[in-house]
């Protein structure tokens, strides 16, 4: 019997990894789309990549909502969540009710901290797999996935509470199988990690995201390389990264593993990256979309605070951006009210 994989939120990252998994024999990959549904239903996805070339991918099934996926009656082995993590806008775990059985592994390929918890609470009988990717991808038009560079994805089981040995071994095996499938689909640097290691990978990625993303928005959409080459911004970015890397060991309870890059090394590599790319939060802001502020800034701040630690640099960025976003929605609502009162 074929393995059934469902991607929830088939945008840049979902469609990219989905298209690689779909190359593995005996693996059916289906998608739940939203604004790109009509384009994908009609023509499938076109993927362009410097590494894999240009190819077309037609998912096994294309749904326009979780409800349509429920009505299909398929029993899913993996449900992979690749929506933006916006807990202040929508509890996406709720939308998946009825799609997850105890044999389903829920996989979260999302940036940020604490993204697993709503799923772990709601689907406590299922395995939760947590994934961090450094791939860079975009969807410039509906159905066209542009893979820009990098493919690395780390995946590990997530345990919210003390978990039985049987549940741990089920999650570890589902994790191993998924990583193996990705590797067979050409993602050579897909890697299986433990729960503990994966949380370190998440915190380390936060050092990058919490520094680059908000700073780009607040500096008017500056590209990552340009920020890292500006001497004053360099000090700021390094300060944010160091704050995260110094706080993480106190929250996690183990020292920073030596294999993780320092703030200097991260910034050196950004200085060399002349792709001109902007952090995704800047593109979201410019596109009038909500930003992943809660999982990239709010949750690290709250996790640290629970241990009596303040993160003043992150807190400043969080407070300023939250207000910037709130002001924008207030303005939009006012405009909407005014135009509807004219009708
Ligand atoms: N793109 C990258 O290079 C990159 C790299 C590393 C990590 N990440 C992380 O990966 C995650 C996904 O990012 P992304 O760039 O792939 O975002 P994206 O391109 O916006 O894709 C998310 C997709 O989910 C869809 N969606 C959201 N809610 C839905 C719902 N209720 N029902 C059906 N579809 C829904 C969106 O539809 P709409 O278009 O209608 O909103 C969109 O197609 C984020 O956490 C991001 O930070 C991204």
XYZ file of C-alpha atoms in Angstrom, residues 12-13 84-85 111 135-138 148 205 208-209 212-214 216-217 221-224 227 277-293 296:
41
model
C 6.873 27.833 -1.102
C 8.254 25.363 1.443
C 3.084 30.338 8.256
C 3.036 29.971 12.058
C 10.142 28.737 11.767
C 16.016 26.176 2.340
C 15.154 29.406 0.587
C 12.050 29.245 -1.609
C 9.271 31.534 -2.815
C 16.521 29.604 -4.609
C 17.707 29.401 13.813
C 19.251 34.307 12.748
C 15.533 34.983 12.318
C 17.534 39.547 10.465
C 13.733 39.520 10.035
C 12.597 42.331 12.370
C 14.865 44.334 7.861
C 11.251 45.435 8.447
C 13.161 46.389 3.839
C 16.974 46.227 3.814
C 18.410 43.024 2.277
C 20.282 40.653 4.611
C 22.371 44.880 6.849
C 17.464 38.467 -0.786
C 15.401 39.975 2.006
C 14.192 38.114 5.084
C 10.677 36.721 4.576
C 9.213 38.927 7.306
C 10.083 41.991 5.198
C 8.311 40.475 2.188
C 5.302 39.642 4.386
C 5.182 43.204 5.715
C 5.500 44.696 2.244
C 2.777 42.328 0.962
C 0.396 43.464 3.739
C 0.513 39.983 5.320
C 0.778 39.133 9.024
C 4.325 38.572 10.302
C 5.456 35.535 12.331
C 6.158 37.791 15.340
C 10.069 34.315 16.279
